[in-house]
PDB file of N, CA, C and O in Angstrom:
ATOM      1  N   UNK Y   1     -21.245  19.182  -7.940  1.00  0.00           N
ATOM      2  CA  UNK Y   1     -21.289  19.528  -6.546  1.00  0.00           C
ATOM      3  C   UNK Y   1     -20.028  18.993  -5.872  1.00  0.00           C
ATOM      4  O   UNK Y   1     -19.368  17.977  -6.086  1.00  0.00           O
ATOM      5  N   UNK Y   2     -19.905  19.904  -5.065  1.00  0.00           N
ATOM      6  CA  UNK Y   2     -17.855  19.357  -4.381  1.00  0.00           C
ATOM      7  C   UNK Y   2     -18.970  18.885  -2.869  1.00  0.00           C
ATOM      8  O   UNK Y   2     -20.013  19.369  -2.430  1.00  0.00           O
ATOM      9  N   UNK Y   3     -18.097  17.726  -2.442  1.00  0.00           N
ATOM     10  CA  UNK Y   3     -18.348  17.783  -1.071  1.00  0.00           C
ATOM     11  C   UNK Y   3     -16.988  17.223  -0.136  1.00  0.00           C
ATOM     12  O   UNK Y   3     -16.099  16.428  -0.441  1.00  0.00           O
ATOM     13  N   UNK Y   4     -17.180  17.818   0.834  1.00  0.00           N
ATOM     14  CA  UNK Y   4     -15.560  18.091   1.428  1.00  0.00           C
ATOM     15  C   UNK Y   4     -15.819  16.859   2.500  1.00  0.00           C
ATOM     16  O   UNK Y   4     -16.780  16.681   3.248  1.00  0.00           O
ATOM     17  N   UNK Y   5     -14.432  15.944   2.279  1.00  0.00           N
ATOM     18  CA  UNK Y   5     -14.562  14.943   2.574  1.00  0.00           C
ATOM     19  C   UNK Y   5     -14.271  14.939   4.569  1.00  0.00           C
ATOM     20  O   UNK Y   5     -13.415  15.541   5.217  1.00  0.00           O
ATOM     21  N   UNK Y   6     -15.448  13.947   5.068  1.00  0.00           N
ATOM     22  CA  UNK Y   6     -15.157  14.339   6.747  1.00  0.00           C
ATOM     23  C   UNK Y   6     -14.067  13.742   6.869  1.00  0.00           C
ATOM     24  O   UNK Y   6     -13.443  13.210   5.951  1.00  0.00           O
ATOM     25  N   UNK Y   7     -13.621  13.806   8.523  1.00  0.00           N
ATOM     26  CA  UNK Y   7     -12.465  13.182   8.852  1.00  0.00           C
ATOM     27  C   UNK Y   7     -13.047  11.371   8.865  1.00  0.00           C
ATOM     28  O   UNK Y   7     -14.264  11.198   8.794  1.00  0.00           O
ATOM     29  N   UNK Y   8     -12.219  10.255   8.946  1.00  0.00           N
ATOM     30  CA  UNK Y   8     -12.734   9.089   9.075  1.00  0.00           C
ATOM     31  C   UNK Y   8     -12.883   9.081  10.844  1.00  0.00           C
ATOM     32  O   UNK Y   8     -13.877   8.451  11.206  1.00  0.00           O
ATOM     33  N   UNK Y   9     -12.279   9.515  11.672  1.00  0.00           N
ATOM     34  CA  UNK Y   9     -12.350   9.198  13.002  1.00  0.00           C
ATOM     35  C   UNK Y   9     -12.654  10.760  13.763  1.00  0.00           C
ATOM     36  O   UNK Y   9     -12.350  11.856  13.291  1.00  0.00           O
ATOM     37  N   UNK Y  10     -13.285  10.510  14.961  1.00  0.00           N
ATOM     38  CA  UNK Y  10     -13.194  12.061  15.765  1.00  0.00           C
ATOM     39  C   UNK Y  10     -12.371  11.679  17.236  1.00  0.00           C
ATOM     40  O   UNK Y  10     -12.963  11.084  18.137  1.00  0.00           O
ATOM     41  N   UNK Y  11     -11.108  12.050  17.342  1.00  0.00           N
ATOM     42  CA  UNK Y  11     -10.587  11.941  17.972  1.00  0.00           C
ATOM     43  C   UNK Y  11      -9.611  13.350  18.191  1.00  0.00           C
ATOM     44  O   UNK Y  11      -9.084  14.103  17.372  1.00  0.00           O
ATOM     45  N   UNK Y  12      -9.629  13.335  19.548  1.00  0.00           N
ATOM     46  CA  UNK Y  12      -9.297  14.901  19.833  1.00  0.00           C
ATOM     47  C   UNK Y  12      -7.959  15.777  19.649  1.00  0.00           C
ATOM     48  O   UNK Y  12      -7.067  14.970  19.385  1.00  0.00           O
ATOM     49  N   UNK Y  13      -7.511  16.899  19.672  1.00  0.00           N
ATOM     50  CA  UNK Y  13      -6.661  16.849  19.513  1.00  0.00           C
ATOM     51  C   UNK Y  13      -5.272  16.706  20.035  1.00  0.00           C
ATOM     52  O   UNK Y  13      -4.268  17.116  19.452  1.00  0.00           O
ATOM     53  N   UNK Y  14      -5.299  16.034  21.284  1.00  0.00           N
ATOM     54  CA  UNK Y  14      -4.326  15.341  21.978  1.00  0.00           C
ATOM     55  C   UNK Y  14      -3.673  14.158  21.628  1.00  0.00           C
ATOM     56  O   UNK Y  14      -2.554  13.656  21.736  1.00  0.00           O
ATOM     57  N   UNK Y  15      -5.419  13.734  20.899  1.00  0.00           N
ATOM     58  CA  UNK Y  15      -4.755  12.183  20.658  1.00  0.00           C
ATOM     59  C   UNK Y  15      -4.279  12.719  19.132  1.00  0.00           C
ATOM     60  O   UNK Y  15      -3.130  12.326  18.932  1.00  0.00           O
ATOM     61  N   UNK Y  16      -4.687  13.322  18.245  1.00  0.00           N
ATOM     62  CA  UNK Y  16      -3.995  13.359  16.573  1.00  0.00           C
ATOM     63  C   UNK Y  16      -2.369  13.684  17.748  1.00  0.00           C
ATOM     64  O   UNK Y  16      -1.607  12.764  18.047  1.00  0.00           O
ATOM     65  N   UNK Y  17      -2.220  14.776  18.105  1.00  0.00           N
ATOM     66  CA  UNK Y  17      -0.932  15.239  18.554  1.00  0.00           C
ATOM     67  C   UNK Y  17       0.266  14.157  19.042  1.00  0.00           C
ATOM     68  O   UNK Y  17       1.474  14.264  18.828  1.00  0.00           O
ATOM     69  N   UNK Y  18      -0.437  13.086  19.761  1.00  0.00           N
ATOM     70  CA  UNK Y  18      -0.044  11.921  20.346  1.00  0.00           C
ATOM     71  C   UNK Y  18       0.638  11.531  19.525  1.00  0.00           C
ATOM     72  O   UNK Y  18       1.862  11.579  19.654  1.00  0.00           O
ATOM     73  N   UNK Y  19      -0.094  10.913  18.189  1.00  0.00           N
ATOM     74  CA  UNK Y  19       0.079   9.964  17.317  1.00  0.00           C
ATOM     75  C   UNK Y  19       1.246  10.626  16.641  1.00  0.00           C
ATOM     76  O   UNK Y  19       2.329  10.068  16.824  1.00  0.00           O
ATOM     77  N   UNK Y  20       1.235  11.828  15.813  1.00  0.00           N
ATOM     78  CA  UNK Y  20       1.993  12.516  15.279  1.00  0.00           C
ATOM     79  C   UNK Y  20       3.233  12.674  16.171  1.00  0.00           C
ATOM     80  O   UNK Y  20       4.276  12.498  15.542  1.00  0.00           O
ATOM     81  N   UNK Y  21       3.397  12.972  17.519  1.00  0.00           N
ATOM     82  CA  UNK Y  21       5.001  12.508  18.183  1.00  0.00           C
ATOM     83  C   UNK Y  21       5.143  11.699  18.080  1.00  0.00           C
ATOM     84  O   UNK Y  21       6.296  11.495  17.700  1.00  0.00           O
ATOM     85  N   UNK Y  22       4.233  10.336  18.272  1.00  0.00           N
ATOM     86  CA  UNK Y  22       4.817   9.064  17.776  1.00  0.00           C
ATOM     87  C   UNK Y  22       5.769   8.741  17.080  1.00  0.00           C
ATOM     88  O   UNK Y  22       6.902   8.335  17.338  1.00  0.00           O
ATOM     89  N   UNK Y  23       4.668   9.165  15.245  1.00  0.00           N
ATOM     90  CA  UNK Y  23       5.687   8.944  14.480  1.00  0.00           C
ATOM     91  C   UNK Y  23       6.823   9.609  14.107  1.00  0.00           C
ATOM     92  O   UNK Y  23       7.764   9.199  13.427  1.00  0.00           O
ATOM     93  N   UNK Y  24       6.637  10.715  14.638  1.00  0.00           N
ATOM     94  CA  UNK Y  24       7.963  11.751  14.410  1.00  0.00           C
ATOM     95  C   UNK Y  24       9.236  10.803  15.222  1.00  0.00           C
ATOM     96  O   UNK Y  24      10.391  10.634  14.832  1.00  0.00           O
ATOM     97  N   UNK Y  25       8.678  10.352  16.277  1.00  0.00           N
ATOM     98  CA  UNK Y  25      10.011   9.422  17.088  1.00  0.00           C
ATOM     99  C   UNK Y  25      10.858   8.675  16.376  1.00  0.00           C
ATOM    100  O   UNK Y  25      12.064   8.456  16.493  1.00  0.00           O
ATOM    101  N   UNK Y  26       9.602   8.123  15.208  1.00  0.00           N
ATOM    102  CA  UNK Y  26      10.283   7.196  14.654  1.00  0.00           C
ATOM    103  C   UNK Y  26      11.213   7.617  13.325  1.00  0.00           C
ATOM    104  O   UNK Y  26      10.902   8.429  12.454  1.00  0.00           O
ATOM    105  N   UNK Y  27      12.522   6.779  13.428  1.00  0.00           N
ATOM    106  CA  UNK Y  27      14.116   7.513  12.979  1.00  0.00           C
ATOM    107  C   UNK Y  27      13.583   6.305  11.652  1.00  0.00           C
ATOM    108  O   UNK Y  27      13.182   6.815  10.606  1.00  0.00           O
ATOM    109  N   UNK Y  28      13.597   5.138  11.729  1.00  0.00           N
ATOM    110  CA  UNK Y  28      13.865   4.473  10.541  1.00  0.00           C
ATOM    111  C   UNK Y  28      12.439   3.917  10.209  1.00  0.00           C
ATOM    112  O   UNK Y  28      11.376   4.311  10.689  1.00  0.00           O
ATOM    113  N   UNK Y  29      12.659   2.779   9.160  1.00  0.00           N
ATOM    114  CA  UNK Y  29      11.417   2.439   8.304  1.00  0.00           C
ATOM    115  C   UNK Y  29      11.347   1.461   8.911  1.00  0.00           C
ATOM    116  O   UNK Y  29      10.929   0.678   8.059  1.00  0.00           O
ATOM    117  N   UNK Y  30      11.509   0.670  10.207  1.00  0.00           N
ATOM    118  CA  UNK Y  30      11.353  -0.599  10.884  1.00  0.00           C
ATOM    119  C   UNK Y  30      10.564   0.084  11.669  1.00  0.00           C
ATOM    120  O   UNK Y  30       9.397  -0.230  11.900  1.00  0.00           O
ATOM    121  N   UNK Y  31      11.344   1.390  12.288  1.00  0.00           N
ATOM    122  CA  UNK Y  31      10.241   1.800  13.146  1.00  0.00           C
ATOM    123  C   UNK Y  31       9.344   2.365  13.101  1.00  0.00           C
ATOM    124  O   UNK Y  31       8.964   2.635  14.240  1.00  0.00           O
ATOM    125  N   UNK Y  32       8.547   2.841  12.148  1.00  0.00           N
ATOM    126  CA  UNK Y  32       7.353   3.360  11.721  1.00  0.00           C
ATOM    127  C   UNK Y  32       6.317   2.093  11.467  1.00  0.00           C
ATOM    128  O   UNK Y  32       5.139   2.134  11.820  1.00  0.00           O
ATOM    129  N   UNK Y  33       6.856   1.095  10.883  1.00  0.00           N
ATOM    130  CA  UNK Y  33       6.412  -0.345  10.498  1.00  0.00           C
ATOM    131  C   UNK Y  33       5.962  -0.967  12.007  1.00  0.00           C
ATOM    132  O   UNK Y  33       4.775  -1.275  12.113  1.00  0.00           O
ATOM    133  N   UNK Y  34       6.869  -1.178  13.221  1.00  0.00           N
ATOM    134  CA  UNK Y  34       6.605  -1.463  14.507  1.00  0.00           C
ATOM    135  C   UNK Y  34       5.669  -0.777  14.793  1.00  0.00           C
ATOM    136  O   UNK Y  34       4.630  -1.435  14.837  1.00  0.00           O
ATOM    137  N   UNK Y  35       5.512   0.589  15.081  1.00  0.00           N
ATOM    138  CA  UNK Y  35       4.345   1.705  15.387  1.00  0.00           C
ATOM    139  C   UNK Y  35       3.118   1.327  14.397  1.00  0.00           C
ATOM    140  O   UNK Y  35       2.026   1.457  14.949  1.00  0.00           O
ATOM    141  N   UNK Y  36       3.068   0.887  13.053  1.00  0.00           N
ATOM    142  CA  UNK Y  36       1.671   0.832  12.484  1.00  0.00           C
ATOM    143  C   UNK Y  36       1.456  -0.843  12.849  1.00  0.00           C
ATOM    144  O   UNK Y  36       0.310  -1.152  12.521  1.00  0.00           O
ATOM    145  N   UNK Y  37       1.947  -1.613  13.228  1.00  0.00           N
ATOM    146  CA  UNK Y  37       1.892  -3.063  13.664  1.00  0.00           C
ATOM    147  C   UNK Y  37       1.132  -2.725  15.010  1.00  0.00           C
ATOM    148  O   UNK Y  37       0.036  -3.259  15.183  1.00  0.00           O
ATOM    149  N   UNK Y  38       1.618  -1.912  15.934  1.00  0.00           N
ATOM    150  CA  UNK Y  38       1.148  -1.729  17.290  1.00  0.00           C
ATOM    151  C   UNK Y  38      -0.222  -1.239  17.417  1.00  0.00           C
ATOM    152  O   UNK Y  38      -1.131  -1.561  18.182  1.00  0.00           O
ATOM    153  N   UNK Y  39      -0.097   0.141  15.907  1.00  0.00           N
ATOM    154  CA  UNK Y  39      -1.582   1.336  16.384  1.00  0.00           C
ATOM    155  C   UNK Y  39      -2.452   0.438  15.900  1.00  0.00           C
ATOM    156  O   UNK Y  39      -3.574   0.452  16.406  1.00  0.00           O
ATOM    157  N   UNK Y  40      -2.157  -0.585  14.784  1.00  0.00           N
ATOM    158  CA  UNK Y  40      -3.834  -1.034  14.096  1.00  0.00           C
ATOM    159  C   UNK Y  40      -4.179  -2.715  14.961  1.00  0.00           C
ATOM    160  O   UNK Y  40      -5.106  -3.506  14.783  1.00  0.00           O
ATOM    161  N   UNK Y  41      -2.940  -2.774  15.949  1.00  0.00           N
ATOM    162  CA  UNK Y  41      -3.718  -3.711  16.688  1.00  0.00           C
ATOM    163  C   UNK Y  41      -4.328  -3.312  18.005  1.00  0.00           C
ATOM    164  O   UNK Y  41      -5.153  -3.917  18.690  1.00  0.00           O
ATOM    165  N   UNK Y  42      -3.613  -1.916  18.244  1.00  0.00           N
ATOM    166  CA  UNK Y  42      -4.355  -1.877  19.525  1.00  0.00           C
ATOM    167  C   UNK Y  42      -5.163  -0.960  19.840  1.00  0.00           C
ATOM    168  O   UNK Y  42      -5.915  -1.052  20.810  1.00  0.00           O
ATOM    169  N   UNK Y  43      -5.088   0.567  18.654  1.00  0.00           N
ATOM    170  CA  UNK Y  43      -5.647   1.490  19.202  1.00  0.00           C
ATOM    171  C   UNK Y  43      -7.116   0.989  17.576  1.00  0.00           C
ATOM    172  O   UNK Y  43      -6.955   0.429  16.492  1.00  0.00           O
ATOM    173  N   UNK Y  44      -8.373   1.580  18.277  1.00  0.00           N
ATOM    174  CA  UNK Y  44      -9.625   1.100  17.486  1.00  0.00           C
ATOM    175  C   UNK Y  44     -10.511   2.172  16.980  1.00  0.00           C
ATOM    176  O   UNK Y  44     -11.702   2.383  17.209  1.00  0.00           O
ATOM    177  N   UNK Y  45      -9.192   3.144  15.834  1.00  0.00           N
ATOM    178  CA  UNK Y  45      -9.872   4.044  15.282  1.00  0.00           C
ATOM    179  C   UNK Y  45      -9.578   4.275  13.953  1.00  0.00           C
ATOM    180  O   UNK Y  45      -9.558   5.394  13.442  1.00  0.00           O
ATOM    181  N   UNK Y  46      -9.311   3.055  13.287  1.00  0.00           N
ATOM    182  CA  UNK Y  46      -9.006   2.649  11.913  1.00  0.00           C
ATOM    183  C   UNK Y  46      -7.545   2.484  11.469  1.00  0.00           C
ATOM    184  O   UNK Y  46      -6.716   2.799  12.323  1.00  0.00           O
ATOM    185  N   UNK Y  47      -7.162   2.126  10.500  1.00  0.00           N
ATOM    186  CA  UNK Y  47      -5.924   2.325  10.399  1.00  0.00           C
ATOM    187  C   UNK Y  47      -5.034   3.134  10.216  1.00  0.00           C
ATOM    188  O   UNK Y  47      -5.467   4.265   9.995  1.00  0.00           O
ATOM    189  N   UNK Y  48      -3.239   2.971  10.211  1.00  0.00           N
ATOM    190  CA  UNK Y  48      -3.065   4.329  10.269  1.00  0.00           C
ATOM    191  C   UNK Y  48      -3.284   4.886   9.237  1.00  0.00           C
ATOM    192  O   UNK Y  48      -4.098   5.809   9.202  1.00  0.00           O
ATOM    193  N   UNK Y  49      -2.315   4.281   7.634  1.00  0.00           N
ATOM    194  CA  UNK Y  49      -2.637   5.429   6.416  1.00  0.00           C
ATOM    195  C   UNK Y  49      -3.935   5.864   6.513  1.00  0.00           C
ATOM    196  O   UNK Y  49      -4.026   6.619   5.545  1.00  0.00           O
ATOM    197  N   UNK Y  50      -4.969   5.864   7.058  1.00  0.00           N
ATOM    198  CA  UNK Y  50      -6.251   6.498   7.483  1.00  0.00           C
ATOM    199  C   UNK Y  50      -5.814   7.734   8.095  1.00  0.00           C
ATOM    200  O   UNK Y  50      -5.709   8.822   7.529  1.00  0.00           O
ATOM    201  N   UNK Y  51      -5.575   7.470   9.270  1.00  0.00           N
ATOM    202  CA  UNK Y  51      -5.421   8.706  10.356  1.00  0.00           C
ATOM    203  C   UNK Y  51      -4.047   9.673   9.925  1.00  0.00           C
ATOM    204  O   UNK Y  51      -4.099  10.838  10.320  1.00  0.00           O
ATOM    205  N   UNK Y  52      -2.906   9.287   9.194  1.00  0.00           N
ATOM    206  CA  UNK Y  52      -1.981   9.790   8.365  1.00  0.00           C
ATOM    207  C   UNK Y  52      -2.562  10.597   7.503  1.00  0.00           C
ATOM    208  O   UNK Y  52      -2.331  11.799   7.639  1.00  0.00           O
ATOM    209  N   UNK Y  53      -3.315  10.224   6.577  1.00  0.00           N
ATOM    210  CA  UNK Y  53      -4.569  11.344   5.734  1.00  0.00           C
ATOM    211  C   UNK Y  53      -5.296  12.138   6.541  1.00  0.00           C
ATOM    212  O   UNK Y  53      -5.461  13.310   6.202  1.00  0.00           O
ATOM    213  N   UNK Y  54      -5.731  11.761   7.471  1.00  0.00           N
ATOM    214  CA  UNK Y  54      -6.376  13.219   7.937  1.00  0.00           C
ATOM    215  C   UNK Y  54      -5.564  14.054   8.719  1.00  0.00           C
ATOM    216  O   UNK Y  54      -5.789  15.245   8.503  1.00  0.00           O
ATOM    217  N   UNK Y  55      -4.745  13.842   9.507  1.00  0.00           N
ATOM    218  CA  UNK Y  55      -3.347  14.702   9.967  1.00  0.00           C
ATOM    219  C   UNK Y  55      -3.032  15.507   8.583  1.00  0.00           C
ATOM    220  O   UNK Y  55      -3.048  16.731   8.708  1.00  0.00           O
ATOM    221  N   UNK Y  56      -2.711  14.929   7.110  1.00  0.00           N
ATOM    222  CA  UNK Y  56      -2.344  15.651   6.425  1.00  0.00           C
ATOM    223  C   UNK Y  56      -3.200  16.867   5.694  1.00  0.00           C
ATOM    224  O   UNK Y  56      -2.854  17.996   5.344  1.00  0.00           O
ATOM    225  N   UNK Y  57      -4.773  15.990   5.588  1.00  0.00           N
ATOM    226  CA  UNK Y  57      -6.191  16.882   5.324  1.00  0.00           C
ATOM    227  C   UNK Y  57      -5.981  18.256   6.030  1.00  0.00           C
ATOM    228  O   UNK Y  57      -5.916  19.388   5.550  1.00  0.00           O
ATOM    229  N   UNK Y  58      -5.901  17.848   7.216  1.00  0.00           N
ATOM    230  CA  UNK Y  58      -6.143  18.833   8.097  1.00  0.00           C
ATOM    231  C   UNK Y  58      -4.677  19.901   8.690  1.00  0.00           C
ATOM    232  O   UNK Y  58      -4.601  20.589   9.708  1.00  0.00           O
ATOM    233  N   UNK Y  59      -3.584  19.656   7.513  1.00  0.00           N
ATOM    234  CA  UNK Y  59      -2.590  20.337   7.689  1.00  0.00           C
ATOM    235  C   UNK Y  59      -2.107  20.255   8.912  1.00  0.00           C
ATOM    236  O   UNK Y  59      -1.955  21.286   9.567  1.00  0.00           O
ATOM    237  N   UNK Y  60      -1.764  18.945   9.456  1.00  0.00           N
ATOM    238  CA  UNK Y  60      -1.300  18.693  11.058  1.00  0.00           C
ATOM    239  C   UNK Y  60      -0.027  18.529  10.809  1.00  0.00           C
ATOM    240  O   UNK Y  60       0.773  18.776  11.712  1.00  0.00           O
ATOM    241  N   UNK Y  61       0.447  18.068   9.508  1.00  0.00           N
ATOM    242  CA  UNK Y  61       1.815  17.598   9.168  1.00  0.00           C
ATOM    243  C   UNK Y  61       2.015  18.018   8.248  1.00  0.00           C
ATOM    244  O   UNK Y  61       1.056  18.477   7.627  1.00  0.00           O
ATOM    245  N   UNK Y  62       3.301  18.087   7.686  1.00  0.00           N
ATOM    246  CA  UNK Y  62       3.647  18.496   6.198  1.00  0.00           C
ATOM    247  C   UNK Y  62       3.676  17.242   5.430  1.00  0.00           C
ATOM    248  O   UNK Y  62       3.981  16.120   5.836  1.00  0.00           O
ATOM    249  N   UNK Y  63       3.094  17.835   3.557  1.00  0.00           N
ATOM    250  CA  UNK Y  63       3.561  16.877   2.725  1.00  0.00           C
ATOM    251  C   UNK Y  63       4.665  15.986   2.617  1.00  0.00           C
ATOM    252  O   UNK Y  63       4.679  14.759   2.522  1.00  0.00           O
ATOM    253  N   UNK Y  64       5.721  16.941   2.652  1.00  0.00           N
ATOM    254  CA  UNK Y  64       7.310  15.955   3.140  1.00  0.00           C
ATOM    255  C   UNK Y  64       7.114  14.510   4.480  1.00  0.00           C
ATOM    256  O   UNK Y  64       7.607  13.385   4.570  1.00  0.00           O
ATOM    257  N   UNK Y  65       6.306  15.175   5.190  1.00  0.00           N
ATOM    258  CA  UNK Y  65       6.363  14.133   6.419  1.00  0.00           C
ATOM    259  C   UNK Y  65       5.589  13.075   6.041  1.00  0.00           C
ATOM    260  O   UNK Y  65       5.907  11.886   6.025  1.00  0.00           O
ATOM    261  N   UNK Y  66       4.294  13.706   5.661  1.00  0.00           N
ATOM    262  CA  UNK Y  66       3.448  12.600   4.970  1.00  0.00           C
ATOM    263  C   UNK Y  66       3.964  11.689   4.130  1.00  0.00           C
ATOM    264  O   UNK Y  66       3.601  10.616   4.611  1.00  0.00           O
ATOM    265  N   UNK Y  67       4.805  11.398   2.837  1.00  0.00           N
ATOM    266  CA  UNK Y  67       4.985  11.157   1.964  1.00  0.00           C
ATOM    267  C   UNK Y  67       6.231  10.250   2.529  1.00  0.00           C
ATOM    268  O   UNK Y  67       6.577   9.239   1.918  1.00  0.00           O
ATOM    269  N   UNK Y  68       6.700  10.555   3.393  1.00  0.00           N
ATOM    270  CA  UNK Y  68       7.720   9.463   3.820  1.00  0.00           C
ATOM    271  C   UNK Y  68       6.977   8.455   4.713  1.00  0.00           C
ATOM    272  O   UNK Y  68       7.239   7.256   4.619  1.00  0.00           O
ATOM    273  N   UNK Y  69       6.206   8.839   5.434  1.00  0.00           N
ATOM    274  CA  UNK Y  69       5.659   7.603   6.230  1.00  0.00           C
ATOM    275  C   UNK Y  69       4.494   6.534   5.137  1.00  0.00           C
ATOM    276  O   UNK Y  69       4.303   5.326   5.276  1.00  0.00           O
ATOM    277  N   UNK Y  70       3.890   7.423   4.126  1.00  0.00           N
ATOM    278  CA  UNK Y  70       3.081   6.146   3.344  1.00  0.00           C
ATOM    279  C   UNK Y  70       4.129   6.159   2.301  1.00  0.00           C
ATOM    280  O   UNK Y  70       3.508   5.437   1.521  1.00  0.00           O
ATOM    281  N   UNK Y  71       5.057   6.373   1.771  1.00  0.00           N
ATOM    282  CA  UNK Y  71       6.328   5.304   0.970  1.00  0.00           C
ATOM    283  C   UNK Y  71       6.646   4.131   1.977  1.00  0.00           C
ATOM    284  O   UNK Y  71       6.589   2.960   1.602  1.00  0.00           O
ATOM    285  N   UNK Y  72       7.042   4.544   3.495  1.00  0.00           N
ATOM    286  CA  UNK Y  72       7.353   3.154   3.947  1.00  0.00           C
ATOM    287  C   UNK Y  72       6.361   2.030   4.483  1.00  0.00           C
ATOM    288  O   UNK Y  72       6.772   0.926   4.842  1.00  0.00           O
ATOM    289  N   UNK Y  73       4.785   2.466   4.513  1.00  0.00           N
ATOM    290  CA  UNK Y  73       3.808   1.815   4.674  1.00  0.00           C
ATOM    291  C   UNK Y  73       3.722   1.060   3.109  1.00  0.00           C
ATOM    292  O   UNK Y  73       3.771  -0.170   3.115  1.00  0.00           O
ATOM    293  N   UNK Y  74       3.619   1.632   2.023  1.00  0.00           N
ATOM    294  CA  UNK Y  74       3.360   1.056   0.663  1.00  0.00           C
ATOM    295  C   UNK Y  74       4.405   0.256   0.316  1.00  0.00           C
ATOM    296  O   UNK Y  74       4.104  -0.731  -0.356  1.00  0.00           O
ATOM    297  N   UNK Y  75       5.891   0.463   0.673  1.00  0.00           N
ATOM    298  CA  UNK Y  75       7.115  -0.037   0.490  1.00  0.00           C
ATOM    299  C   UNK Y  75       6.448  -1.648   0.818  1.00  0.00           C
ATOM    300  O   UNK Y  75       6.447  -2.607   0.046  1.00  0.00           O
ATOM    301  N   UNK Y  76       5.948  -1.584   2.088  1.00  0.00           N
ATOM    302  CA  UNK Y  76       5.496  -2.522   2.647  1.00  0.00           C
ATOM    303  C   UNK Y  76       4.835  -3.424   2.275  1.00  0.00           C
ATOM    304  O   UNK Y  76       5.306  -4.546   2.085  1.00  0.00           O
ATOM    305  N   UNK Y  77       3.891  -3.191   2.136  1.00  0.00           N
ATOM    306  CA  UNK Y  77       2.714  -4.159   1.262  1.00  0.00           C
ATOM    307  C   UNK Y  77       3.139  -4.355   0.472  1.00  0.00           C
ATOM    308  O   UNK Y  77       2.962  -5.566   0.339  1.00  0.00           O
ATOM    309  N   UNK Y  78       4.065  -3.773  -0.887  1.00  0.00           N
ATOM    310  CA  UNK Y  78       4.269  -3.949  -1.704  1.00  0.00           C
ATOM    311  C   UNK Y  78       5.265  -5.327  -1.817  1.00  0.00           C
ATOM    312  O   UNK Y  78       5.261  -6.056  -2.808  1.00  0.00           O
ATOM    313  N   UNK Y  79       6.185  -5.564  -0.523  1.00  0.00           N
ATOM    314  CA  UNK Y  79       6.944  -6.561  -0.665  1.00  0.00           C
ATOM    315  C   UNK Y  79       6.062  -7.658  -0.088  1.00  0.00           C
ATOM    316  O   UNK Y  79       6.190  -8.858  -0.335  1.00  0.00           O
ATOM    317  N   UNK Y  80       5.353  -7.230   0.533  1.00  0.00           N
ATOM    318  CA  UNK Y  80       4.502  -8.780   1.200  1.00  0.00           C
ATOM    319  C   UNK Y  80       3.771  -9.155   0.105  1.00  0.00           C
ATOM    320  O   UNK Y  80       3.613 -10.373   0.189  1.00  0.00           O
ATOM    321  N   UNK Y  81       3.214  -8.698  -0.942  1.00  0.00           N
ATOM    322  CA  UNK Y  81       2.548  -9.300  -2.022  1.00  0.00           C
ATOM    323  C   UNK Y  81       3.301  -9.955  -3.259  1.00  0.00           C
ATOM    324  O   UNK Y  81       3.001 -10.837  -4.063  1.00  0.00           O
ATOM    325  N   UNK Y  82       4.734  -8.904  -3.003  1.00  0.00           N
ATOM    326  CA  UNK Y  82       5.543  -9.564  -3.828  1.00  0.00           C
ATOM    327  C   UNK Y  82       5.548 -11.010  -3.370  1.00  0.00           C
ATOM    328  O   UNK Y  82       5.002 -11.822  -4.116  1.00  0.00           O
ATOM    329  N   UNK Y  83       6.228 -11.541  -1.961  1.00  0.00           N
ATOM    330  CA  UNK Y  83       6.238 -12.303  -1.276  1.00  0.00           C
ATOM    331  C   UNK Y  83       5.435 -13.539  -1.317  1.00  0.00           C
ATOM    332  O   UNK Y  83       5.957 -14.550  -0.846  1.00  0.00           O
ATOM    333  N   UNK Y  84       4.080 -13.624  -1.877  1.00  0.00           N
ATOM    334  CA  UNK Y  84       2.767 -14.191  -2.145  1.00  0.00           C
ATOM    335  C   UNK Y  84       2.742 -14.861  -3.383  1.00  0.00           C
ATOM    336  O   UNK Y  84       1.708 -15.402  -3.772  1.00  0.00           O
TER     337      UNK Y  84
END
């Protein structure tokens, strides 16, 4: 049996649209990093690679776009654990 996975948040489509100019604003990998520092402390609808997956689920963004913003989210973690 397939079951088609829901979105994690219901938030409308102003706010996906919001978020998505956001990150489009953002030119480098500091600033996408600043923007997911900001959204998961202030906005309270999970995190972003969350809401990044369903923008992409839901064909809001392209693969290309996708795939650069969680390389520089994973880039991420990846050095803070190095770091540890």
């Amino acid at each position: 049996m397939t079951v088609a996975q829901r979105s994690a948040t219901s938030m409308s489509k102003d706010t996906h649209d919001a978020i998505v100019d956001q990150l489009r604003a953002c030119h480098t990998p500091a600033e996408i990093l600043e923007f997911e520092k900001w959204f998961n402390n202030t906005v309270n609808v999970g995190p972003l690679y969350s809401i990044i997956c369903d923008l992409l689920r839901n064909r809001s963004i392209s693969r290309g776009t996708a795939s650069k913003w969680f390389e520089t989210l994973l880039r991420n973690r990846d050095e803070k654990l190095n770091n540890l």
